[in-house]
Amino acid sequence: MQLTKHTDYAFRILLFLLTLPAGKKATIHLIAERYGISKSHVMKIVNKLAAAGFIHATRGKSGGISLGKAPEQIKLDDIVRLMETSLQPVNCKEPICILAGHCKLAQHLQQASEAFIGYLSQVSLADLADPNNFEILRRDL
């Protein structure tokens, strides 16, 4: 299964926020600059993550973004489900496959996809890395 760039960027944004010192907030501009992602992409992803409660976003001069939940509470499957428009591994109906109804490929790929998501449900943001090892992200904060 290949995840979209939006999901990849969502994970990167969450990891960046994980590395922040306590009480520190990041800006969309800073994240976009550090990762080389357009500000509009970062803004869309931040808005989606904030609406779902994974991050806290405050506007204004003293505003910024930070994690909205403890890293242990942010499960990777929840991020994938939020960011991906479809977790269906194949679409046998568009265009219609001449083997539709006679092939079990979709069934097996769906089971594999469910196993993938099931595994991710056991992994939290806290499991991804020791925030102390992300010094490169914290420079100039």
Coordinates of N, CA, C and O in Angstrom, one line a residue:
M1 N 0.8 -1.2 0.0 CA 0.0 0.0 0.0 C 0.9 1.2 0.0 O 1.8 1.3 0.8
Q2 N 0.6 2.2 -0.9 CA 1.4 3.4 -0.9 C 0.5 4.5 -0.4 O -0.6 4.7 -0.8
L3 N 1.0 5.2 0.6 CA 0.3 6.3 1.2 C 0.5 7.6 0.4 O 1.6 7.8 -0.3
T4 N -0.5 8.5 0.4 CA -0.3 9.8 -0.3 C 0.7 10.7 0.3 O 1.0 10.5 1.5
K5 N 1.1 11.7 -0.4 CA 2.0 12.7 0.2 C 1.3 13.4 1.4 O 2.0 13.8 2.3
H6 N 0.0 13.6 1.3 CA -0.6 14.3 2.4 C -0.5 13.5 3.7 O -0.2 14.1 4.8
T7 N -0.5 12.2 3.7 CA -0.3 11.4 4.8 C 1.1 11.4 5.3 O 1.4 11.6 6.5
D8 N 2.0 11.3 4.3 CA 3.4 11.4 4.6 C 3.7 12.8 5.3 O 4.4 12.8 6.4
Y9 N 3.2 13.9 4.8 CA 3.4 15.2 5.4 C 2.8 15.3 6.7 O 3.3 15.9 7.6
A10 N 1.6 14.7 6.9 CA 1.0 14.7 8.2 C 1.9 14.0 9.3 O 2.0 14.6 10.4
F11 N 2.5 12.9 8.9 CA 3.4 12.3 9.9 C 4.6 13.2 10.1 O 5.1 13.3 11.3
R12 N 5.1 13.8 9.1 CA 6.3 14.7 9.3 C 6.0 15.8 10.2 O 6.8 16.2 11.1
I13 N 4.8 16.4 10.0 CA 4.4 17.5 10.8 C 4.2 17.1 12.3 O 4.7 17.8 13.2
L14 N 3.6 16.0 12.5 CA 3.4 15.4 13.9 C 4.8 15.1 14.5 O 5.0 15.4 15.7
L15 N 5.7 14.6 13.8 CA 7.0 14.3 14.3 C 7.7 15.6 14.6 O 8.4 15.7 15.7
F16 N 7.6 16.6 13.8 CA 8.2 17.9 14.1 C 7.7 18.4 15.4 O 8.4 18.9 16.3
L17 N 6.4 18.4 15.6 CA 5.7 18.9 16.8 C 6.2 18.1 18.0 O 6.3 18.6 19.1
L18 N 6.4 16.8 17.8 CA 6.9 15.9 18.9 C 8.2 16.4 19.4 O 8.5 16.3 20.6
T19 N 9.1 17.0 18.6 CA 10.4 17.3 19.0 C 10.5 18.7 19.7 O 11.5 19.0 20.2
L20 N 9.4 19.4 19.7 CA 9.4 20.8 20.3 C 9.6 20.7 21.8 O 9.1 19.8 22.4
P21 N 10.4 21.6 22.3 CA 10.6 21.7 23.8 C 9.2 22.0 24.4 O 8.3 22.6 23.7
A22 N 9.0 21.6 25.6 CA 7.7 21.8 26.3 C 7.3 23.3 26.2 O 8.1 24.2 26.5
G23 N 6.1 23.5 25.9 CA 5.6 24.9 25.8 C 5.9 25.7 24.6 O 5.3 26.8 24.4
K24 N 6.7 25.1 23.7 CA 7.1 25.8 22.5 C 6.0 25.4 21.4 O 5.5 24.3 21.3
K25 N 5.8 26.4 20.5 CA 4.9 26.1 19.4 C 5.6 26.4 18.1 O 6.6 27.1 18.0
A26 N 5.2 25.7 17.0 CA 5.8 25.9 15.7 C 4.8 26.7 14.8 O 3.7 26.8 15.2
T27 N 5.3 27.2 13.7 CA 4.5 27.9 12.8 C 4.5 27.1 11.5 O 5.3 26.3 11.2
I28 N 3.4 27.4 10.7 CA 3.3 26.7 9.4 C 4.5 27.1 8.6 O 5.1 26.2 7.9
H29 N 4.9 28.4 8.6 CA 6.1 28.8 7.8 C 7.3 28.0 8.2 O 8.1 27.6 7.3
L30 N 7.6 27.8 9.5 CA 8.8 27.1 10.0 C 8.7 25.7 9.5 O 9.7 25.2 8.9
I31 N 7.6 25.0 9.6 CA 7.5 23.6 9.2 C 7.7 23.5 7.7 O 8.4 22.6 7.2
A32 N 7.0 24.4 6.9 CA 7.2 24.4 5.5 C 8.6 24.6 5.1 O 9.1 23.9 4.2
E33 N 9.3 25.5 5.7 CA 10.7 25.8 5.4 C 11.6 24.6 5.7 O 12.4 24.2 4.9
R34 N 11.4 24.0 6.9 CA 12.3 22.9 7.3 C 12.2 21.7 6.4 O 13.1 21.0 6.1
Y35 N 10.9 21.4 6.0 CA 10.7 20.2 5.2 C 10.7 20.4 3.7 O 10.7 19.5 2.9
G36 N 10.7 21.7 3.3 CA 10.7 22.0 1.9 C 9.3 21.7 1.3 O 9.2 21.2 0.1
I37 N 8.3 21.9 2.0 CA 6.9 21.7 1.6 C 6.2 23.0 1.4 O 6.5 23.9 2.2
S38 N 5.3 23.2 0.5 CA 4.7 24.4 0.3 C 3.8 24.8 1.5 O 3.2 23.9 2.1
K39 N 3.7 26.1 1.8 CA 3.0 26.5 2.9 C 1.5 26.2 2.8 O 0.8 25.8 3.8
S40 N 1.0 26.2 1.6 CA -0.4 25.8 1.4 C -0.7 24.4 1.7 O -1.7 24.0 2.3
H41 N 0.2 23.5 1.4 CA 0.1 22.1 1.7 C 0.1 21.9 3.2 O -0.7 21.2 3.8
V42 N 1.1 22.5 3.9 CA 1.2 22.4 5.3 C -0.1 23.0 6.0 O -0.7 22.4 6.9
M43 N -0.6 24.1 5.5 CA -1.8 24.7 6.0 C -3.0 23.8 5.9 O -3.8 23.6 6.9
K44 N -3.2 23.1 4.8 CA -4.3 22.2 4.6 C -4.2 21.0 5.6 O -5.2 20.6 6.2
I45 N -3.0 20.5 5.7 CA -2.8 19.3 6.6 C -3.0 19.7 8.0 O -3.6 19.0 8.8
V46 N -2.4 20.9 8.4 CA -2.6 21.4 9.8 C -4.1 21.6 10.1 O -4.5 21.2 11.2
N47 N -4.8 22.2 9.2 CA -6.2 22.4 9.4 C -7.0 21.1 9.7 O -7.8 20.9 10.5
K48 N -6.6 20.1 8.9 CA -7.3 18.7 9.0 C -6.9 18.1 10.3 O -7.8 17.5 11.0
L49 N -5.6 18.1 10.7 CA -5.2 17.5 11.9 C -5.8 18.3 13.1 O -6.1 17.7 14.1
A50 N -5.9 19.6 13.0 CA -6.5 20.4 14.1 C -8.0 20.1 14.3 O -8.5 19.9 15.4
A51 N -8.7 20.0 13.2 CA -10.1 19.7 13.2 C -10.4 18.3 13.9 O -11.4 18.1 14.6
A52 N -9.4 17.4 13.7 CA -9.6 16.1 14.3 C -9.0 16.0 15.7 O -9.1 15.0 16.4
G53 N -8.4 17.1 16.2 CA -7.9 17.1 17.6 C -6.5 16.6 17.8 O -6.0 16.6 18.9
F54 N -5.8 16.3 16.7 CA -4.5 15.7 16.8 C -3.4 16.8 17.1 O -2.4 16.6 17.8
I55 N -3.7 18.0 16.7 CA -2.9 19.2 17.0 C -3.8 20.3 17.5 O -5.0 20.4 17.3
H56 N -3.1 21.3 18.2 CA -3.8 22.5 18.7 C -3.2 23.6 17.9 O -2.0 23.8 17.8
A57 N -4.0 24.4 17.3 CA -3.6 25.5 16.5 C -4.2 26.8 17.0 O -5.4 26.9 17.3
T58 N -3.3 27.8 17.2 CA -3.8 29.1 17.7 C -3.3 30.2 16.7 O -2.1 30.2 16.3
R59 N -4.2 31.0 16.3 CA -3.9 32.1 15.3 C -3.4 33.3 16.1 O -3.6 33.5 17.3
G60 N -2.7 34.2 15.4 CA -2.3 35.5 16.0 C -0.8 35.5 16.2 O -0.1 34.6 16.0
K61 N -0.4 36.7 16.7 CA 1.0 36.9 16.9 C 1.7 35.9 17.9 O 2.8 35.5 17.6
S62 N 1.0 35.5 18.9 CA 1.6 34.5 19.8 C 1.1 33.1 19.6 O 1.2 32.2 20.4
G63 N 0.5 33.0 18.4 CA -0.1 31.7 18.0 C 1.0 30.7 17.5 O 2.2 30.9 17.6
G64 N 0.5 29.6 17.1 CA 1.3 28.5 16.6 C 0.6 27.2 16.7 O -0.6 27.1 17.0
I65 N 1.3 26.1 16.4 CA 0.8 24.8 16.5 C 1.6 23.9 17.4 O 2.8 24.1 17.5
S66 N 0.9 23.0 18.1 CA 1.5 22.0 19.0 C 0.7 20.8 19.0 O -0.5 20.8 18.4
L67 N 1.2 19.7 19.5 CA 0.4 18.5 19.6 C -0.9 18.7 20.5 O -0.8 19.4 21.5
G68 N -2.0 18.2 20.0 CA -3.2 18.3 20.7 C -3.5 17.2 21.6 O -4.5 17.3 22.4
K69 N -2.7 16.2 21.5 CA -2.9 15.0 22.4 C -1.5 14.5 22.8 O -0.5 14.9 22.1
A70 N -1.4 13.7 23.8 CA -0.2 13.1 24.2 C 0.3 12.2 23.0 O -0.5 11.5 22.4
P71 N 1.6 12.1 22.8 CA 2.1 11.3 21.7 C 1.6 9.8 21.8 O 1.4 9.2 20.7
E72 N 1.4 9.3 23.0 CA 1.0 7.9 23.2 C -0.5 7.7 22.7 O -0.9 6.6 22.4
Q73 N -1.2 8.8 22.6 CA -2.6 8.8 22.2 C -2.8 8.9 20.7 O -3.9 8.7 20.2
I74 N -1.8 9.3 20.0 CA -1.9 9.5 18.5 C -1.4 8.2 17.9 O -0.2 7.9 17.8
K75 N -2.4 7.4 17.4 CA -2.1 6.1 16.8 C -2.0 6.4 15.3 O -2.7 7.2 14.7
L76 N -1.1 5.7 14.7 CA -0.8 5.9 13.3 C -1.9 5.5 12.4 O -2.2 6.2 11.3
D77 N -2.7 4.5 12.7 CA -3.9 4.2 11.9 C -4.9 5.3 11.9 O -5.5 5.5 10.8
D78 N -5.0 6.0 13.0 CA -6.0 7.2 13.0 C -5.5 8.2 12.0 O -6.4 8.9 11.3
I79 N -4.2 8.5 11.9 CA -3.7 9.5 11.0 C -3.9 9.0 9.5 O -4.4 9.8 8.7
V80 N -3.7 7.7 9.3 CA -3.9 7.2 7.9 C -5.3 7.3 7.5 O -5.7 7.8 6.4
R81 N -6.2 6.9 8.4 CA -7.7 7.0 8.1 C -8.1 8.4 7.9 O -9.0 8.6 7.0
L82 N -7.6 9.3 8.6 CA -8.0 10.7 8.4 C -7.5 11.3 7.1 O -8.2 12.0 6.4
M83 N -6.3 11.0 6.8 CA -5.6 11.6 5.6 C -5.9 10.9 4.3 O -6.0 11.6 3.2
E84 N -6.1 9.6 4.3 CA -6.3 8.9 3.0 C -7.8 9.0 2.6 O -8.7 8.8 3.4
T85 N -8.0 9.2 1.3 CA -9.4 9.3 0.8 C -10.0 7.9 0.6 O -11.2 7.7 0.7
S86 N -9.1 6.9 0.4 CA -9.6 5.5 0.2 C -8.5 4.6 0.7 O -7.3 4.8 0.4
L87 N -8.9 3.6 1.4 CA -8.0 2.5 1.8 C -8.2 1.2 1.0 O -7.7 0.2 1.3
Q88 N -9.1 1.4 0.0 CA -9.3 0.3 -0.9 C -8.1 0.1 -1.8 O -7.7 0.9 -2.6
P89 N -7.5 -1.1 -1.8 CA -6.2 -1.4 -2.5 C -6.4 -1.4 -4.0 O -5.5 -1.0 -4.7
V90 N -7.5 -1.9 -4.5 CA -7.8 -2.0 -5.9 C -9.2 -1.6 -6.2 O -10.1 -1.8 -5.3
N91 N -9.5 -1.2 -7.4 CA -10.9 -0.9 -7.8 C -11.2 -1.7 -9.0 O -10.8 -1.3 -10.1
C92 N -12.0 -2.7 -8.9 CA -12.3 -3.6 -10.0 C -13.5 -3.1 -10.8 O -13.8 -3.7 -11.9
K93 N -14.1 -2.0 -10.4 CA -15.3 -1.5 -11.1 C -15.0 -0.4 -12.0 O -15.8 -0.1 -12.9
E94 N -13.9 0.3 -11.8 CA -13.6 1.5 -12.6 C -12.1 1.5 -13.1 O -11.3 1.8 -12.3
P95 N -11.8 1.2 -14.3 CA -12.7 0.6 -15.3 C -13.0 -0.8 -14.9 O -12.2 -1.5 -14.2
I96 N -14.1 -1.3 -15.3 CA -14.6 -2.6 -15.0 C -13.6 -3.6 -15.5 O -13.0 -3.6 -16.6
C97 N -13.2 -4.5 -14.6 CA -12.3 -5.6 -14.9 C -13.0 -6.8 -15.5 O -14.1 -7.2 -15.0
I98 N -12.5 -7.4 -16.5 CA -13.2 -8.5 -17.2 C -13.2 -9.7 -16.3 O -13.9 -10.7 -16.5
L99 N -12.4 -9.7 -15.2 CA -12.3 -10.8 -14.3 C -13.2 -10.6 -13.0 O -13.2 -11.5 -12.2
A100 N -13.9 -9.5 -13.0 CA -14.7 -9.2 -11.8 C -15.6 -10.3 -11.5 O -16.3 -10.8 -12.4
G101 N -15.7 -10.7 -10.2 CA -16.5 -11.8 -9.8 C -15.9 -13.2 -10.0 O -16.4 -14.2 -9.5
H102 N -14.7 -13.3 -10.7 CA -14.1 -14.5 -10.9 C -12.7 -14.6 -10.3 O -12.0 -15.5 -10.5
C103 N -12.3 -13.5 -9.7 CA -10.9 -13.3 -9.2 C -10.9 -13.0 -7.7 O -11.8 -12.3 -7.3
K104 N -10.0 -13.4 -7.0 CA -9.9 -13.1 -5.5 C -8.8 -12.2 -5.2 O -8.5 -12.0 -4.0
L105 N -8.3 -11.5 -6.2 CA -7.2 -10.5 -5.9 C -7.6 -9.5 -4.9 O -7.0 -9.2 -3.9
A106 N -8.8 -8.8 -5.2 CA -9.3 -7.7 -4.4 C -9.5 -8.2 -2.9 O -9.1 -7.5 -2.0
Q107 N -10.0 -9.4 -2.8 CA -10.3 -9.9 -1.4 C -8.9 -10.1 -0.6 O -8.9 -9.7 0.5
H108 N -7.9 -10.6 -1.3 CA -6.6 -10.8 -0.6 C -6.0 -9.5 -0.3 O -5.4 -9.3 0.8
L109 N -6.0 -8.6 -1.2 CA -5.4 -7.3 -1.0 C -6.1 -6.5 0.1 O -5.5 -5.8 0.9
Q110 N -7.4 -6.6 0.2 CA -8.2 -6.0 1.2 C -7.8 -6.6 2.6 O -7.6 -5.8 3.6
Q111 N -7.6 -7.9 2.7 CA -7.2 -8.5 3.9 C -5.8 -8.0 4.3 O -5.5 -7.7 5.5
A112 N -4.9 -7.9 3.3 CA -3.6 -7.3 3.6 C -3.6 -5.9 4.1 O -2.9 -5.5 5.0
S113 N -4.5 -5.1 3.5 CA -4.7 -3.7 3.9 C -5.2 -3.6 5.3 O -4.7 -2.8 6.1
E114 N -6.1 -4.5 5.6 CA -6.7 -4.5 7.0 C -5.6 -4.9 8.0 O -5.5 -4.4 9.1
A115 N -4.7 -5.8 7.6 CA -3.6 -6.2 8.5 C -2.6 -5.1 8.7 O -2.1 -4.8 9.8
F116 N -2.4 -4.3 7.6 CA -1.5 -3.2 7.7 C -2.1 -2.1 8.7 O -1.4 -1.6 9.6
I117 N -3.4 -1.8 8.5 CA -4.0 -0.8 9.4 C -4.1 -1.4 10.8 O -3.8 -0.6 11.8
G118 N -4.3 -2.6 10.9 CA -4.3 -3.3 12.3 C -3.0 -3.1 13.0 O -2.9 -2.8 14.2
Y119 N -1.9 -3.3 12.2 CA -0.6 -3.1 12.8 C -0.4 -1.7 13.2 O 0.1 -1.4 14.3
L120 N -0.8 -0.7 12.4 CA -0.6 0.7 12.7 C -1.4 1.1 13.9 O -1.0 2.1 14.6
S121 N -2.5 0.4 14.2 CA -3.3 0.7 15.4 C -2.5 0.4 16.7 O -2.9 0.9 17.7
Q122 N -1.5 -0.3 16.6 CA -0.7 -0.7 17.8 C 0.5 0.3 18.0 O 1.2 0.2 18.9
V123 N 0.7 1.2 17.0 CA 1.9 2.1 17.0 C 1.4 3.5 17.2 O 0.5 4.0 16.5
S124 N 2.1 4.1 18.2 CA 1.7 5.5 18.5 C 2.9 6.5 18.0 O 4.0 6.0 17.7
L125 N 2.6 7.7 18.0 CA 3.6 8.7 17.7 C 4.8 8.6 18.6 O 5.9 8.7 18.2
A126 N 4.5 8.3 19.9 CA 5.6 8.1 20.8 C 6.5 7.0 20.5 O 7.7 7.0 20.9
D127 N 6.0 6.0 19.8 CA 6.8 4.8 19.4 C 7.8 5.1 18.3 O 8.7 4.3 18.0
L128 N 7.6 6.2 17.6 CA 8.4 6.4 16.3 C 9.8 6.8 16.6 O 10.7 6.4 15.8
A129 N 10.1 7.6 17.6 CA 11.5 8.0 17.8 C 11.6 8.7 19.1 O 10.6 9.2 19.7
D130 N 12.8 8.8 19.6 CA 13.1 9.5 20.8 C 13.2 11.0 20.4 O 14.1 11.3 19.6
P131 N 12.3 11.9 20.9 CA 12.4 13.3 20.4 C 13.8 13.9 20.7 O 14.1 14.9 20.0
N132 N 14.5 13.4 21.6 CA 15.8 14.0 21.9 C 16.8 13.7 20.8 O 17.9 14.3 20.7
N133 N 16.5 12.8 19.9 CA 17.4 12.5 18.7 C 17.1 13.4 17.5 O 17.6 13.1 16.4
F134 N 16.2 14.3 17.6 CA 15.8 15.1 16.5 C 16.4 16.5 16.6 O 15.8 17.5 16.2
E135 N 17.6 16.6 17.0 CA 18.3 17.9 17.1 C 18.2 18.7 15.9 O 18.1 20.0 15.9
I136 N 18.3 18.1 14.7 CA 18.3 18.8 13.4 C 17.0 19.6 13.2 O 17.1 20.7 12.6
L137 N 15.9 19.1 13.8 CA 14.7 19.9 13.6 C 14.6 21.0 14.6 O 13.9 22.0 14.4
R138 N 15.3 20.9 15.7 CA 15.2 22.0 16.7 C 16.1 23.1 16.5 O 16.0 24.1 17.3
R139 N 17.0 23.0 15.6 CA 18.0 24.1 15.5 C 17.2 25.4 15.2 O 16.2 25.5 14.5
D140 N 17.7 26.5 15.7 CA 17.1 27.8 15.5 C 15.7 28.0 16.0 O 15.0 28.9 15.5
L141 N 15.3 27.2 16.9 CA 13.9 27.3 17.4 C 13.9 28.4 18.5 O 14.7 28.6 19.3

